[in-house]
Every structure is written in C-alpha cells, then in structure tokens.
Amino acid sequence: MQVFFNLITGMKVMKFGGTSVGNPDRIKALIPLIDDDERKIVVLSAMSGTTNSLVEITDLLYAGNINEASLKNDELRSKYHQVVEELFATDTFRKEGHELIDSHFEYIRNFTLRVFTKLQEKAILAQGELISTSLFHLLLQERNIKSILLPALCFMRIDKDGEPDSFYIKENIKRELKNHTSENIIITQGFICRNAYGEIDNLKRGGSDFTASLIGAAVKASEIQIWTDINGFHNNDPRFVENTKVIRELSFDEAAELAYFGAKILHPSSVNPARESNIPVRLKNTMEPEDAGTLITSGSILQDYKAVAAKDGISVLRIRSDRMLMAYGFLRKVFEIFEAYRTPIDMITTSEVAVSITIDNSQFINQIAKDLKELGTVEIEENQTIVCVVGDFRTERTGSAPEIFEALNTIPLKMISYGGSPNSLSLLIDTTNKIEALRLLSKHLFN
Ligand code: ADP
Ligand code: ASP
Ligand code: MG
C-alpha cells in the first residue's frame, strides 16, 4: 500500500509548452531535463504553430473550402515528415515516425470527406498534442529510456458546464498510474480531454498549463513545473514592453489575477487547482534550465507594485436607469440577464443611476443588450482592454494608487475597479491605448 502511495503521489509534474517542443533540437533538449531517477509526469503541448494551423484547417472546412483545407493539411504533414527526419537517428525509428505522421494526417484528411461539425473540429484540434507526445515517446524508445504514454483521453474530463470533473480525473489517473509502476517517465497530452458525453474536447487555447495543474492536484504532486521560453513571470508583457524583469516569487492569488487578466505565460484557470491543493507552481525556461524561474506558492512578499497584465477583447455594457435610484433588487435583475446567457462578468462599476459591466465573451451581447433595454438605456462599446496592476492594494493602506493615475494621466480611463481585491487594481481603456499604457506603467512603477 505504502509503495503504491509513493508511486502515485508526490511526483513532479513537468509541462513543456509549444516552443519547448517547437523543433527537433528542442525536443531532444528535453531529455536531460527529465531523465533522472525521479518519477514524474511529463505533459506536452503541440509543437508551436501546430494548433494555429489546425484551427486554420477547421475554419476552412467550416467554410466548405475543402481544397484549401487539404492543401494546408498536406503542408503541415510535410513539415512533420521533416521533423521525423531530424528527430530520429536510426532508420527503424524514422520509419515508425513517418508511419505515425501519415496515420494522423490521413485521419484529418478523412474529415474533408464528410459533413463538418463541432465534434470533428475538436478531434482535429487534438492531433497536435497526440503527435508531439507520440513522437517524444518514440524518441525515448530509440534512446532506450523507459517511459509510458498515458493518453489524456483516458482520464482528463470536463463536465456539462465545461468545468474540469476533478473527481473523475483523480480516480482515473490514479487507476492508470497503478497499472504503470515500473516506469519513471509518464508522458501525457496537455490541452485535450473528453467532455461529459465522452467526445473529444479541449481545455481552450493555452490549456496545457491547465492540464498540468489539474494533474498536479489529482496526484498531489510535489511541484508543478511549467517550462516555457522565458525565465518565469515578468512584471509586464515582454511582447510590448522593453526591460521587463522576472518576478522570483508570487502568491497564488497574485498569479491567478495576472493569468486571468491576460498574462499569456499562464492559462487563465491554471492557478486554481494548484492553489486549492496548495501545490507550488514553478515557471522555468527550457533554454536556461539553471535559472530558478518564478515560484508561485501560498505565501509571498507584498510589494507596492509587482506586475501589470492586460486582457483584450473586452466589451462594456452601460445601463442607465432612473429606476435604479434608491431602488433595491435592480442589480439582481441585471445580473440575471447575464446569467441567463451564461456570460461571466469581469469588471463592474456603479453609480446611483448607472452601471457599467464588462464581458470578454460577446457571443450573446446583442441578446443581453436587448433584454437589458427592458431596464433602461443601454450603450455598448467594444474593443476594450482591461489593464490589471498587481501589488499591495489592501484597503487599510494609504497612497496605493496615485502613481498609477499619475502614470496614466494621458490615457482616458473608462472604468476603475479598486477595493474588489487586496492584490489588484483594474482599469478599462481602449485597446488602441494598451501598449502605451503598459509602457507608461512600467516606466513609472518599475524603473
Ligand atoms: P508556451 O507555448 O510554453 O505555453 P506561451 O507562449 O503560452 O508559451 O507563454 C509564454 C509567453 O508568454 C512568453 O514568450 C511571453 O512572450 C508571453 N508573456 C506575456 N506576458 C508575460 C509575462 N508577464 N511574463 C512572462 N511572459 C509573458
Ligand atoms: N496547443 C494548444 C494551444 O496552442 C494548447 C497549449 O499549447 O497549451 O493552444
Ligand atoms: Mg501557453
């Protein structure tokens, strides 16, 4: 019993993202990172660019553009045959690799012959992770390194609401692990899962981080490591701002807010499972493995300003009604409309006669606006961005915010959310002002 316990819990979970498996050399470079005596679960993403290409193929199929979808499919297939040529050292394994690639791309090609539905779209999107993990497993076999490939579709599951089914995941991964106690390296796919009806589905773009965290929680891992192409969490988005710096320690709450409000390095939901099970998350760079990276735990050192993140694709709905004045129950009616369309609210500000609400999923925005018009006048503004500053915003402190407003005094601020969280302050701005706002915040808060 004790033996099983140690073979199933207390392992490390190591997730390698798209760039970490982005070309044959990068894939080979993973071996020294995982080949030691410790038992571990290795979660792999698709090679970078693959999921984007698969999305293009499914978009073409939805549009009925079968010829172009087939061309794209062939293009990706030849790219993978080239990967196989460079990845393996022996003809035997090259042959196996080529056969594997052919079987996946034949599978995708078959979908061009039928009516195309959501079900088939999800099955195509799953191919990237299925290929990367199979190739890696094959590479380890060629190098005589013992490993097993544990299909995520055997244990990773979401429920009817699209939320992870933690009980199912835990029970099933434990059962699978009990069947494989002699291998130290357990490889599985990030991103992909089954839904409540047993169909292939996924955890949304960037979802491999979420897979790693869900597995970490299910097996009570000692640590969840997210390996990527940068030395951990930076204090601003390095794609838009120069001289950003790595943050060595973050609390779960701080990391969750940054991830939710747009820091691409982590999937928005990926902190929750780790936080609930109190499992440390470490962000590391596969290109600089000796660097300590960022450690995310329940404790962290408070700092006035720690980091800034931005989330695009936000729409704001402004509801104005004199009926709100001194009335109770008005906000409930407003919220019920969003609930009816299963649309989560991100930010909210109110006055006596008006309320502004932001959403990031505008699928039902017109229906929501139509229903809200029963309550008052409604105005919609799209192409908005939420900027989130994470730091020490405990309400008993004085002087937490002036630097932020001073930094942004040239940017129109559409909404301000302060006091909702002790870790963050959020602002709504036009997306056209995002890069300037991020740069100004870095200049004033961190340099
Ligand atoms: P992976 O393919 O490994 O999952 P991602 O591209 O999803 O990698 O995430 C890593 C990228 O996130 C970095 O290369 C960086 O450009 C971007 N990024 C955005 N915000 C941050 C941030 N605050 N800190 C670090 N990286 C960030
Ligand atoms: N391959 C998926 C994506 O590109 C999942 C991931 O990389 O985390 O979104
Ligand atoms: Mg990612």
GROMACS .gro file of C-alpha atoms and ligand atoms in nm:
model
  484
    1MET     CA    1   0.000   0.000   0.000
    2GLN     CA    2   0.277   0.238   0.104
    3VAL     CA    3   0.468   0.156  -0.216
    4PHE     CA    4   0.168   0.243  -0.434
    5PHE     CA    5   0.118   0.565  -0.242
    6ASN     CA    6   0.469   0.683  -0.324
    7LEU     CA    7   0.437   0.580  -0.687
    8ILE     CA    8   0.117   0.779  -0.737
    9THR     CA    9   0.150   1.086  -0.519
   10GLY     CA   10   0.437   1.325  -0.450
   11MET     CA   11   0.566   1.322  -0.808
   12LYS     CA   12   0.668   1.625  -1.005
   13VAL     CA   13   0.450   1.733  -1.298
   14MET     CA   14   0.656   1.892  -1.577
   15LYS     CA   15   0.470   2.068  -1.858
   16PHE     CA   16   0.657   2.170  -2.171
   17GLY     CA   17   0.486   2.428  -2.391
   18GLY     CA   18   0.480   2.473  -2.769
   19THR     CA   19   0.821   2.638  -2.805
   20SER     CA   20   0.979   2.380  -2.572
   21VAL     CA   21   0.884   2.114  -2.828
   22GLY     CA   22   0.899   2.358  -3.119
   23ASN     CA   23   1.165   2.183  -3.331
   24PRO     CA   24   1.364   1.856  -3.327
   25ASP     CA   25   1.655   2.010  -3.135
   26ARG     CA   26   1.428   2.149  -2.868
   27ILE     CA   27   1.254   1.813  -2.832
   28LYS     CA   28   1.590   1.637  -2.790
   29ALA     CA   29   1.695   1.900  -2.535
   30LEU     CA   30   1.411   1.789  -2.306
   31ILE     CA   31   1.573   1.453  -2.242
   32PRO     CA   32   1.840   1.570  -1.992
   33LEU     CA   33   1.569   1.765  -1.809
   34ILE     CA   34   1.355   1.461  -1.743
   35ASP     CA   35   1.592   1.164  -1.746
   36ASP     CA   36   1.681   1.111  -1.380
   37ASP     CA   37   1.572   0.870  -1.106
   38GLU     CA   38   1.266   1.068  -1.002
   39ARG     CA   39   0.920   0.951  -1.110
   40LYS     CA   40   0.741   1.230  -1.297
   41ILE     CA   41   0.451   1.312  -1.525
   42VAL     CA   42   0.554   1.494  -1.842
   43VAL     CA   43   0.276   1.698  -2.006
   44LEU     CA   44   0.343   1.811  -2.362
   45SER     CA   45   0.178   2.075  -2.579
   46ALA     CA   46   0.164   2.057  -2.956
   47MET     CA   47   0.471   2.188  -3.142
   48SER     CA   48   0.439   2.568  -3.164
   49GLY     CA   49   0.228   2.680  -3.458
   50THR     CA   50   0.055   2.343  -3.496
   51THR     CA   51  -0.268   2.426  -3.314
   52ASN     CA   52  -0.290   2.752  -3.510
   53SER     CA   53  -0.254   2.556  -3.836
   54LEU     CA   54  -0.517   2.305  -3.724
   55VAL     CA   55  -0.752   2.594  -3.641
   56GLU     CA   56  -0.695   2.729  -3.995
   57ILE     CA   57  -0.781   2.387  -4.137
   58THR     CA   58  -1.102   2.361  -3.935
   59ASP     CA   59  -1.201   2.718  -4.031
   60LEU     CA   60  -1.156   2.625  -4.398
   61LEU     CA   61  -1.362   2.309  -4.350
   62TYR     CA   62  -1.641   2.505  -4.182
   63ALA     CA   63  -1.636   2.740  -4.480
   64GLY     CA   64  -1.664   2.440  -4.714
   65ASN     CA   65  -1.325   2.523  -4.866
   66ILE     CA   66  -1.213   2.162  -4.888
   67ASN     CA   67  -0.934   2.204  -5.141
   68GLU     CA   68  -0.757   2.465  -4.940
   69ALA     CA   69  -0.805   2.265  -4.621
   70SER     CA   70  -0.641   1.965  -4.792
   71LEU     CA   71  -0.351   2.181  -4.911
   72LYS     CA   72  -0.294   2.314  -4.558
   73ASN     CA   73  -0.315   1.962  -4.424
   74ASP     CA   74  -0.051   1.843  -4.674
   75GLU     CA   75   0.172   2.138  -4.587
   76LEU     CA   76   0.161   2.052  -4.218
   77ARG     CA   77   0.211   1.685  -4.293
   78SER     CA   78   0.534   1.752  -4.487
   79LYS     CA   79   0.657   1.976  -4.207
   80TYR     CA   80   0.615   1.682  -3.970
   81HIS     CA   81   0.791   1.438  -4.205
   82GLN     CA   82   1.088   1.678  -4.196
   83VAL     CA   83   1.070   1.681  -3.814
   84VAL     CA   84   1.083   1.299  -3.814
   85GLU     CA   85   1.389   1.303  -4.043
   86GLU     CA   86   1.578   1.525  -3.799
   87LEU     CA   87   1.446   1.381  -3.474
   88PHE     CA   88   1.545   1.017  -3.507
   89ALA     CA   89   1.893   0.875  -3.555
   90THR     CA   90   1.803   0.530  -3.690
   91ASP     CA   91   1.611   0.416  -3.997
   92THR     CA   92   1.388   0.188  -3.791
   93PHE     CA   93   1.259   0.473  -3.577
   94ARG     CA   94   1.242   0.715  -3.872
   95LYS     CA   95   1.019   0.464  -4.049
   96GLU     CA   96   0.795   0.433  -3.742
   97GLY     CA   97   0.786   0.812  -3.711
   98HIS     CA   98   0.681   0.860  -4.074
   99GLU     CA   99   0.407   0.598  -4.036
  100LEU     CA  100   0.281   0.772  -3.725
  101ILE     CA  101   0.264   1.109  -3.904
  102ASP     CA  102   0.083   0.954  -4.200
  103SER     CA  103  -0.180   0.795  -3.978
  104HIS     CA  104  -0.260   1.129  -3.804
  105PHE     CA  105  -0.281   1.326  -4.127
  106GLU     CA  106  -0.489   1.059  -4.301
  107TYR     CA  107  -0.727   1.084  -4.006
  108ILE     CA  108  -0.756   1.462  -4.057
  109ARG     CA  109  -0.795   1.418  -4.435
  110ASN     CA  110  -1.089   1.184  -4.379
  111PHE     CA  111  -1.283   1.471  -4.224
  112THR     CA  112  -1.265   1.660  -4.552
  113LEU     CA  113  -1.491   1.394  -4.699
  114ARG     CA  114  -1.781   1.437  -4.457
  115VAL     CA  115  -2.015   1.698  -4.316
  116PHE     CA  116  -1.813   1.905  -4.076
  117THR     CA  117  -1.931   1.956  -3.718
  118LYS     CA  118  -1.800   2.081  -3.383
  119LEU     CA  119  -1.723   1.721  -3.289
  120GLN     CA  120  -1.487   1.680  -3.582
  121GLU     CA  121  -1.333   2.020  -3.521
  122LYS     CA  122  -1.234   1.914  -3.168
  123ALA     CA  123  -1.097   1.583  -3.295
  124ILE     CA  124  -0.874   1.768  -3.544
  125LEU     CA  125  -0.752   2.018  -3.283
  126ALA     CA  126  -0.643   1.725  -3.064
  127GLN     CA  127  -0.396   1.597  -3.323
  128GLY     CA  128  -0.115   1.840  -3.231
  129GLU     CA  129  -0.076   1.707  -2.877
  130LEU     CA  130  -0.135   1.346  -2.988
  131ILE     CA  131   0.150   1.379  -3.239
  132SER     CA  132   0.401   1.558  -3.012
  133THR     CA  133   0.358   1.305  -2.730
  134SER     CA  134   0.380   1.003  -2.963
  135LEU     CA  135   0.696   1.139  -3.126
  136PHE     CA  136   0.856   1.207  -2.788
  137HIS     CA  137   0.765   0.862  -2.660
  138LEU     CA  138   0.919   0.712  -2.974
  139LEU     CA  139   1.234   0.920  -2.929
  140LEU     CA  140   1.275   0.793  -2.572
  141GLN     CA  141   1.233   0.437  -2.701
  142GLU     CA  142   1.506   0.497  -2.958
  143ARG     CA  143   1.733   0.620  -2.676
  144ASN     CA  144   1.642   0.319  -2.460
  145ILE     CA  145   1.487   0.539  -2.193
  146LYS     CA  146   1.193   0.369  -2.025
  147SER     CA  147   0.868   0.567  -2.040
  148ILE     CA  148   0.495   0.521  -2.089
  149LEU     CA  149   0.249   0.721  -2.291
  150LEU     CA  150  -0.066   0.772  -2.086
  151PRO     CA  151  -0.348   0.901  -2.310
  152ALA     CA  152  -0.506   1.210  -2.156
  153LEU     CA  153  -0.835   1.100  -2.314
  154CYS     CA  154  -0.841   0.814  -2.058
  155PHE     CA  155  -0.858   1.045  -1.756
  156MET     CA  156  -0.898   1.415  -1.843
  157ARG     CA  157  -1.263   1.516  -1.850
  158ILE     CA  158  -1.485   1.824  -1.838
  159ASP     CA  159  -1.846   1.830  -1.720
  160LYS     CA  160  -2.163   1.965  -1.884
  161ASP     CA  161  -2.062   2.322  -1.790
  162GLY     CA  162  -1.716   2.280  -1.943
  163GLU     CA  163  -1.555   2.271  -1.597
  164PRO     CA  164  -1.299   2.002  -1.511
  165ASP     CA  165  -1.451   1.697  -1.346
  166SER     CA  166  -1.194   1.674  -1.065
  167PHE     CA  167  -1.333   1.356  -0.912
  168TYR     CA  168  -1.329   1.169  -1.245
  169ILE     CA  169  -0.980   1.297  -1.327
  170LYS     CA  170  -0.841   1.192  -0.989
  171GLU     CA  171  -0.996   0.845  -0.985
  172ASN     CA  172  -0.898   0.766  -1.342
  173ILE     CA  173  -0.543   0.895  -1.341
  174LYS     CA  174  -0.478   0.708  -1.016
  175ARG     CA  175  -0.609   0.387  -1.171
  176GLU     CA  176  -0.388   0.436  -1.478
  177LEU     CA  177  -0.081   0.512  -1.267
  178LYS     CA  178  -0.135   0.199  -1.057
  179ASN     CA  179  -0.109  -0.001  -1.379
  180HIS     CA  180   0.230   0.151  -1.460
  181THR     CA  181   0.455   0.146  -1.160
  182SER     CA  182   0.781   0.040  -1.323
  183GLU     CA  183   0.833   0.348  -1.544
  184ASN     CA  184   0.968   0.676  -1.408
  185ILE     CA  185   0.864   0.890  -1.702
  186ILE     CA  186   0.491   0.914  -1.767
  187ILE     CA  187   0.412   1.117  -2.079
  188THR     CA  188   0.070   1.263  -2.147
  189GLN     CA  189  -0.101   1.525  -2.364
  190GLY     CA  190  -0.184   1.874  -2.246
  191PHE     CA  191  -0.493   2.062  -2.369
  192ILE     CA  192  -0.708   1.765  -2.476
  193CYS     CA  193  -0.985   1.596  -2.279
  194ARG     CA  194  -1.322   1.432  -2.312
  195ASN     CA  195  -1.647   1.613  -2.240
  196ALA     CA  196  -1.947   1.494  -2.040
  197TYR     CA  197  -2.066   1.292  -2.342
  198GLY     CA  198  -1.734   1.116  -2.388
  199GLU     CA  199  -1.647   1.316  -2.701
  200ILE     CA  200  -1.303   1.461  -2.767
  201ASP     CA  201  -1.283   1.819  -2.643
  202ASN     CA  202  -1.021   2.060  -2.512
  203LEU     CA  203  -0.942   2.299  -2.227
  204LYS     CA  204  -0.931   2.604  -2.460
  205ARG     CA  205  -0.626   2.768  -2.614
  206GLY     CA  206  -0.317   2.755  -2.394
  207GLY     CA  207  -0.489   2.478  -2.196
  208SER     CA  208  -0.184   2.257  -2.141
  209ASP     CA  209  -0.096   2.466  -1.834
  210PHE     CA  210  -0.443   2.384  -1.700
  211THR     CA  211  -0.386   2.012  -1.770
  212ALA     CA  212  -0.061   2.022  -1.571
  213SER     CA  213  -0.228   2.192  -1.277
  214LEU     CA  214  -0.527   1.955  -1.280
  215ILE     CA  215  -0.296   1.653  -1.288
  216GLY     CA  216  -0.079   1.806  -1.015
  217ALA     CA  217  -0.384   1.845  -0.792
  218ALA     CA  218  -0.515   1.496  -0.876
  219VAL     CA  219  -0.190   1.319  -0.786
  220LYS     CA  220  -0.093   1.559  -0.503
  221ALA     CA  221   0.227   1.646  -0.688
  222SER     CA  222   0.528   1.783  -0.502
  223GLU     CA  223   0.560   2.060  -0.761
  224ILE     CA  224   0.400   2.164  -1.090
  225GLN     CA  225   0.660   2.293  -1.331
  226ILE     CA  226   0.557   2.497  -1.636
  227TRP     CA  227   0.852   2.504  -1.878
  228THR     CA  228   0.838   2.772  -2.146
  229ASP     CA  229   1.055   3.012  -2.349
  230ILE     CA  230   1.115   3.280  -2.083
  231ASN     CA  231   1.270   3.284  -1.733
  232GLY     CA  232   0.939   3.298  -1.548
  233PHE     CA  233   0.673   3.557  -1.482
  234HIS     CA  234   0.780   3.908  -1.587
  235ASN     CA  235   0.650   4.229  -1.433
  236ASN     CA  236   0.493   4.335  -1.764
  237ASP     CA  237   0.418   4.184  -2.104
  238PRO     CA  238   0.758   4.136  -2.276
  239ARG     CA  239   0.590   4.131  -2.616
  240PHE     CA  240   0.502   4.501  -2.583
  241VAL     CA  241   0.731   4.646  -2.319
  242GLU     CA  242   1.112   4.657  -2.305
  243ASN     CA  243   1.321   4.590  -1.994
  244THR     CA  244   1.062   4.380  -1.816
  245LYS     CA  245   1.201   4.186  -1.519
  246VAL     CA  246   1.139   3.841  -1.384
  247ILE     CA  247   0.946   3.818  -1.055
  248ARG     CA  248   1.101   3.548  -0.838
  249GLU     CA  249   0.805   3.489  -0.607
  250LEU     CA  250   0.431   3.528  -0.650
  251SER     CA  251   0.138   3.419  -0.438
  252PHE     CA  252  -0.134   3.201  -0.591
  253ASP     CA  253  -0.374   3.497  -0.570
  254GLU     CA  254  -0.136   3.733  -0.747
  255ALA     CA  255  -0.054   3.479  -1.020
  256ALA     CA  256  -0.422   3.394  -1.068
  257GLU     CA  257  -0.515   3.761  -1.118
  258LEU     CA  258  -0.231   3.815  -1.366
  259ALA     CA  259  -0.316   3.500  -1.559
  260TYR     CA  260  -0.686   3.580  -1.563
  261PHE     CA  261  -0.619   3.937  -1.674
  262GLY     CA  262  -0.413   3.841  -1.973
  263ALA     CA  263  -0.056   3.733  -1.885
  264LYS     CA  264  -0.013   3.481  -2.166
  265ILE     CA  265   0.250   3.280  -1.981
  266LEU     CA  266  -0.025   3.104  -1.784
  267HIS     CA  267  -0.370   2.980  -1.892
  268PRO     CA  268  -0.630   3.189  -1.701
  269SER     CA  269  -0.766   2.897  -1.497
  270SER     CA  270  -0.440   2.715  -1.439
  271VAL     CA  271  -0.360   2.851  -1.095
  272ASN     CA  272  -0.685   2.735  -0.928
  273PRO     CA  273  -0.625   2.358  -0.900
  274ALA     CA  274  -0.271   2.416  -0.766
  275ARG     CA  275  -0.396   2.677  -0.520
  276GLU     CA  276  -0.677   2.454  -0.392
  277SER     CA  277  -0.431   2.172  -0.327
  278ASN     CA  278  -0.153   2.407  -0.213
  279ILE     CA  279   0.099   2.272  -0.464
  280PRO     CA  280   0.385   2.505  -0.560
  281VAL     CA  281   0.398   2.606  -0.927
  282ARG     CA  282   0.737   2.685  -1.079
  283LEU     CA  283   0.777   2.862  -1.413
  284LYS     CA  284   1.103   2.773  -1.587
  285ASN     CA  285   1.283   2.838  -1.915
  286THR     CA  286   1.378   2.528  -2.118
  287MET     CA  287   1.652   2.732  -2.285
  288GLU     CA  288   1.803   2.830  -1.948
  289PRO     CA  289   1.717   2.543  -1.714
  290GLU     CA  290   1.969   2.654  -1.449
  291ASP     CA  291   1.771   2.976  -1.388
  292ALA     CA  292   1.543   2.943  -1.082
  293GLY     CA  293   1.245   3.098  -1.265
  294THR     CA  294   0.935   3.206  -1.072
  295LEU     CA  295   0.794   3.021  -0.775
  296ILE     CA  296   0.422   3.053  -0.706
  297THR     CA  297   0.312   2.948  -0.354
  298SER     CA  298   0.056   3.041  -0.089
  299GLY     CA  299   0.293   3.289   0.071
  300SER     CA  300   0.462   3.580  -0.099
  301ILE     CA  301   0.633   3.906  -0.017
  302LEU     CA  302   0.398   4.203  -0.053
  303GLN     CA  303   0.523   4.480  -0.275
  304ASP     CA  304   0.360   4.814  -0.369
  305TYR     CA  305   0.355   4.716  -0.735
  306LYS     CA  306   0.451   4.373  -0.861
  307ALA     CA  307   0.331   4.331  -1.216
  308VAL     CA  308   0.097   4.452  -1.487
  309ALA     CA  309  -0.107   4.246  -1.733
  310ALA     CA  310  -0.367   4.329  -1.999
  311LYS     CA  311  -0.663   4.143  -2.138
  312ASP     CA  312  -0.804   4.238  -2.479
  313GLY     CA  313  -1.135   4.155  -2.644
  314ILE     CA  314  -1.343   4.320  -2.374
  315SER     CA  315  -1.684   4.478  -2.433
  316VAL     CA  316  -1.853   4.715  -2.194
  317LEU     CA  317  -2.230   4.750  -2.149
  318ARG     CA  318  -2.352   5.069  -1.983
  319ILE     CA  319  -2.702   5.055  -1.839
  320ARG     CA  320  -2.863   5.379  -1.729
  321SER     CA  321  -3.194   5.393  -1.549
  322ASP     CA  322  -3.367   5.635  -1.315
  323ARG     CA  323  -3.541   5.330  -1.173
  324MET     CA  324  -3.209   5.243  -1.009
  325LEU     CA  325  -3.225   5.546  -0.781
  326MET     CA  326  -3.284   5.432  -0.422
  327ALA     CA  327  -3.419   5.101  -0.552
  328TYR     CA  328  -3.324   4.759  -0.432
  329GLY     CA  329  -3.318   4.447  -0.650
  330PHE     CA  330  -3.217   4.637  -0.963
  331LEU     CA  331  -2.869   4.482  -0.987
  332ARG     CA  332  -3.016   4.136  -0.934
  333LYS     CA  333  -3.230   4.184  -1.244
  334VAL     CA  334  -2.925   4.298  -1.438
  335PHE     CA  335  -2.717   4.002  -1.324
  336GLU     CA  336  -2.993   3.754  -1.401
  337ILE     CA  337  -2.978   3.857  -1.766
  338PHE     CA  338  -2.605   3.779  -1.784
  339GLU     CA  339  -2.668   3.452  -1.602
  340ALA     CA  340  -2.941   3.353  -1.849
  341TYR     CA  341  -2.687   3.381  -2.131
  342ARG     CA  342  -2.414   3.212  -1.924
  343THR     CA  343  -2.191   3.513  -1.974
  344PRO     CA  344  -1.944   3.587  -1.695
  345ILE     CA  345  -1.886   3.946  -1.585
  346ASP     CA  346  -1.528   4.071  -1.544
  347MET     CA  347  -1.548   4.425  -1.411
  348ILE     CA  348  -1.834   4.630  -1.274
  349THR     CA  349  -1.874   4.991  -1.159
  350THR     CA  350  -2.193   5.153  -1.037
  351SER     CA  351  -2.338   5.495  -0.962
  352GLU     CA  352  -2.686   5.573  -0.832
  353VAL     CA  353  -2.835   5.577  -1.181
  354ALA     CA  354  -2.598   5.376  -1.398
  355VAL     CA  355  -2.398   5.058  -1.402
  356SER     CA  356  -2.114   4.959  -1.635
  357ILE     CA  357  -2.032   4.593  -1.684
  358THR     CA  358  -1.755   4.433  -1.889
  359ILE     CA  359  -1.758   4.089  -2.051
  360ASP     CA  360  -1.495   3.901  -2.251
  361ASN     CA  361  -1.735   3.668  -2.429
  362SER     CA  362  -1.952   3.873  -2.662
  363GLN     CA  363  -2.132   3.576  -2.822
  364PHE     CA  364  -2.469   3.685  -2.679
  365ILE     CA  365  -2.402   4.057  -2.643
  366ASN     CA  366  -2.693   4.163  -2.866
  367GLN     CA  367  -2.943   3.941  -2.687
  368ILE     CA  368  -2.811   4.063  -2.349
  369ALA     CA  369  -2.841   4.426  -2.462
  370LYS     CA  370  -3.195   4.364  -2.589
  371ASP     CA  371  -3.304   4.219  -2.252
  372LEU     CA  372  -3.124   4.494  -2.059
  373LYS     CA  373  -3.321   4.757  -2.255
  374GLU     CA  374  -3.625   4.649  -2.052
  375LEU     CA  375  -3.445   4.804  -1.753
  376GLY     CA  376  -3.309   5.125  -1.901
  377THR     CA  377  -3.099   5.270  -2.182
  378VAL     CA  378  -2.809   5.055  -2.294
  379GLU     CA  379  -2.485   5.151  -2.463
  380ILE     CA  380  -2.226   4.903  -2.590
  381GLU     CA  381  -1.859   4.973  -2.651
  382GLU     CA  382  -1.631   4.706  -2.796
  383ASN     CA  383  -1.253   4.677  -2.848
  384GLN     CA  384  -1.173   4.749  -2.487
  385THR     CA  385  -0.883   4.624  -2.272
  386ILE     CA  386  -0.863   4.560  -1.900
  387VAL     CA  387  -0.527   4.654  -1.750
  388CYS     CA  388  -0.461   4.489  -1.418
  389VAL     CA  389  -0.193   4.611  -1.177
  390VAL     CA  390  -0.100   4.354  -0.915
  391GLY     CA  391   0.054   4.475  -0.591
  392ASP     CA  392  -0.040   4.567  -0.237
  393PHE     CA  393  -0.389   4.715  -0.258
  394ARG     CA  394  -0.512   4.635   0.091
  395THR     CA  395  -0.779   4.895   0.163
  396GLU     CA  396  -0.636   4.997   0.501
  397ARG     CA  397  -0.324   5.130   0.330
  398THR     CA  398  -0.287   5.487   0.215
  399GLY     CA  399  -0.139   5.601  -0.112
  400SER     CA  400  -0.170   5.276  -0.309
  401ALA     CA  401  -0.297   5.419  -0.630
  402PRO     CA  402  -0.169   5.773  -0.703
  403GLU     CA  403   0.135   5.657  -0.902
  404ILE     CA  404  -0.091   5.455  -1.130
  405PHE     CA  405  -0.315   5.752  -1.212
  406GLU     CA  406  -0.018   5.981  -1.250
  407ALA     CA  407   0.148   5.734  -1.489
  408LEU     CA  408  -0.168   5.713  -1.698
  409ASN     CA  409  -0.266   6.080  -1.696
  410THR     CA  410  -0.253   6.093  -2.077
  411ILE     CA  411  -0.474   5.783  -2.123
  412PRO     CA  412  -0.855   5.806  -2.099
  413LEU     CA  413  -0.967   5.569  -1.820
  414LYS     CA  414  -1.312   5.423  -1.889
  415MET     CA  415  -1.361   5.230  -1.566
  416ILE     CA  416  -1.165   5.181  -1.243
  417SER     CA  417  -1.206   4.884  -1.013
  418TYR     CA  418  -1.046   4.929  -0.672
  419GLY     CA  419  -1.126   4.756  -0.344
  420GLY     CA  420  -1.250   4.433  -0.500
  421SER     CA  421  -0.923   4.253  -0.439
  422PRO     CA  422  -0.641   4.327  -0.195
  423ASN     CA  423  -0.395   4.224  -0.468
  424SER     CA  424  -0.503   4.423  -0.766
  425LEU     CA  425  -0.645   4.733  -0.923
  426SER     CA  426  -0.804   4.711  -1.268
  427LEU     CA  427  -0.869   4.975  -1.530
  428LEU     CA  428  -1.061   4.973  -1.855
  429ILE     CA  429  -0.910   5.151  -2.155
  430ASP     CA  430  -0.948   5.149  -2.533
  431THR     CA  431  -0.742   4.867  -2.685
  432THR     CA  432  -0.570   5.125  -2.907
  433ASN     CA  433  -0.413   5.272  -2.590
  434LYS     CA  434  -0.299   4.941  -2.444
  435ILE     CA  435   0.068   4.935  -2.546
  436GLU     CA  436   0.119   5.297  -2.443
  437ALA     CA  437  -0.050   5.230  -2.107
  438LEU     CA  438   0.165   4.921  -2.039
  439ARG     CA  439   0.483   5.115  -2.123
  440LEU     CA  440   0.386   5.411  -1.906
  441LEU     CA  441   0.307   5.182  -1.614
  442SER     CA  442   0.643   5.004  -1.644
  443LYS     CA  443   0.827   5.336  -1.665
  444HIS     CA  444   0.655   5.484  -1.360
  445LEU     CA  445   0.607   5.180  -1.137
  446PHE     CA  446   0.911   4.959  -1.201
  447ASN     CA  447   1.200   5.166  -1.341
  448ADP     P1  448   0.407   2.802  -2.412
  448ADP     O1  449   0.399   2.771  -2.558
  448ADP     O2  450   0.531   2.749  -2.348
  448ADP     O3  451   0.283   2.769  -2.338
  448ADP     P2  452   0.326   3.078  -2.421
  448ADP     O4  453   0.356   3.148  -2.549
  448ADP     O5  454   0.187   3.034  -2.398
  448ADP     O6  455   0.428   2.958  -2.405
  448ADP     O7  456   0.369   3.170  -2.297
  448ADP     C1  457   0.499   3.226  -2.291
  448ADP     C2  458   0.499   3.366  -2.350
  448ADP     O8  459   0.412   3.448  -2.274
  448ADP     C3  460   0.631   3.438  -2.343
  448ADP     O9  461   0.712   3.406  -2.451
  448ADP     C4  462   0.590   3.583  -2.341
  448ADP    O10  463   0.601   3.642  -2.469
  448ADP     C5  464   0.442   3.583  -2.304
  448ADP     N1  465   0.412   3.666  -2.186
  448ADP     C6  466   0.309   3.752  -2.177
  448ADP     N2  467   0.306   3.810  -2.057
  448ADP     C7  468   0.411   3.759  -1.986
  448ADP     C8  469   0.461   3.782  -1.856
  448ADP     N3  470   0.403   3.868  -1.771
  448ADP     N4  471   0.571   3.713  -1.818
  448ADP     C9  472   0.629   3.627  -1.900
  448ADP     N5  473   0.586   3.600  -2.026
  448ADP    C10  474   0.477   3.666  -2.069
  449ASP     N1  475  -0.164   2.350  -2.820
  449ASP     C1  476  -0.264   2.426  -2.750
  449ASP     C2  477  -0.262   2.570  -2.796
  449ASP     O1  478  -0.180   2.607  -2.880
  449ASP     C3  479  -0.251   2.415  -2.602
  449ASP     C4  480  -0.125   2.473  -2.541
  449ASP     O2  481  -0.027   2.494  -2.611
  449ASP     O3  482  -0.123   2.495  -2.419
  449ASP     O4  483  -0.345   2.645  -2.754
  450MG      MG  484   0.095   2.862  -2.317
   0.00000   0.00000   0.00000
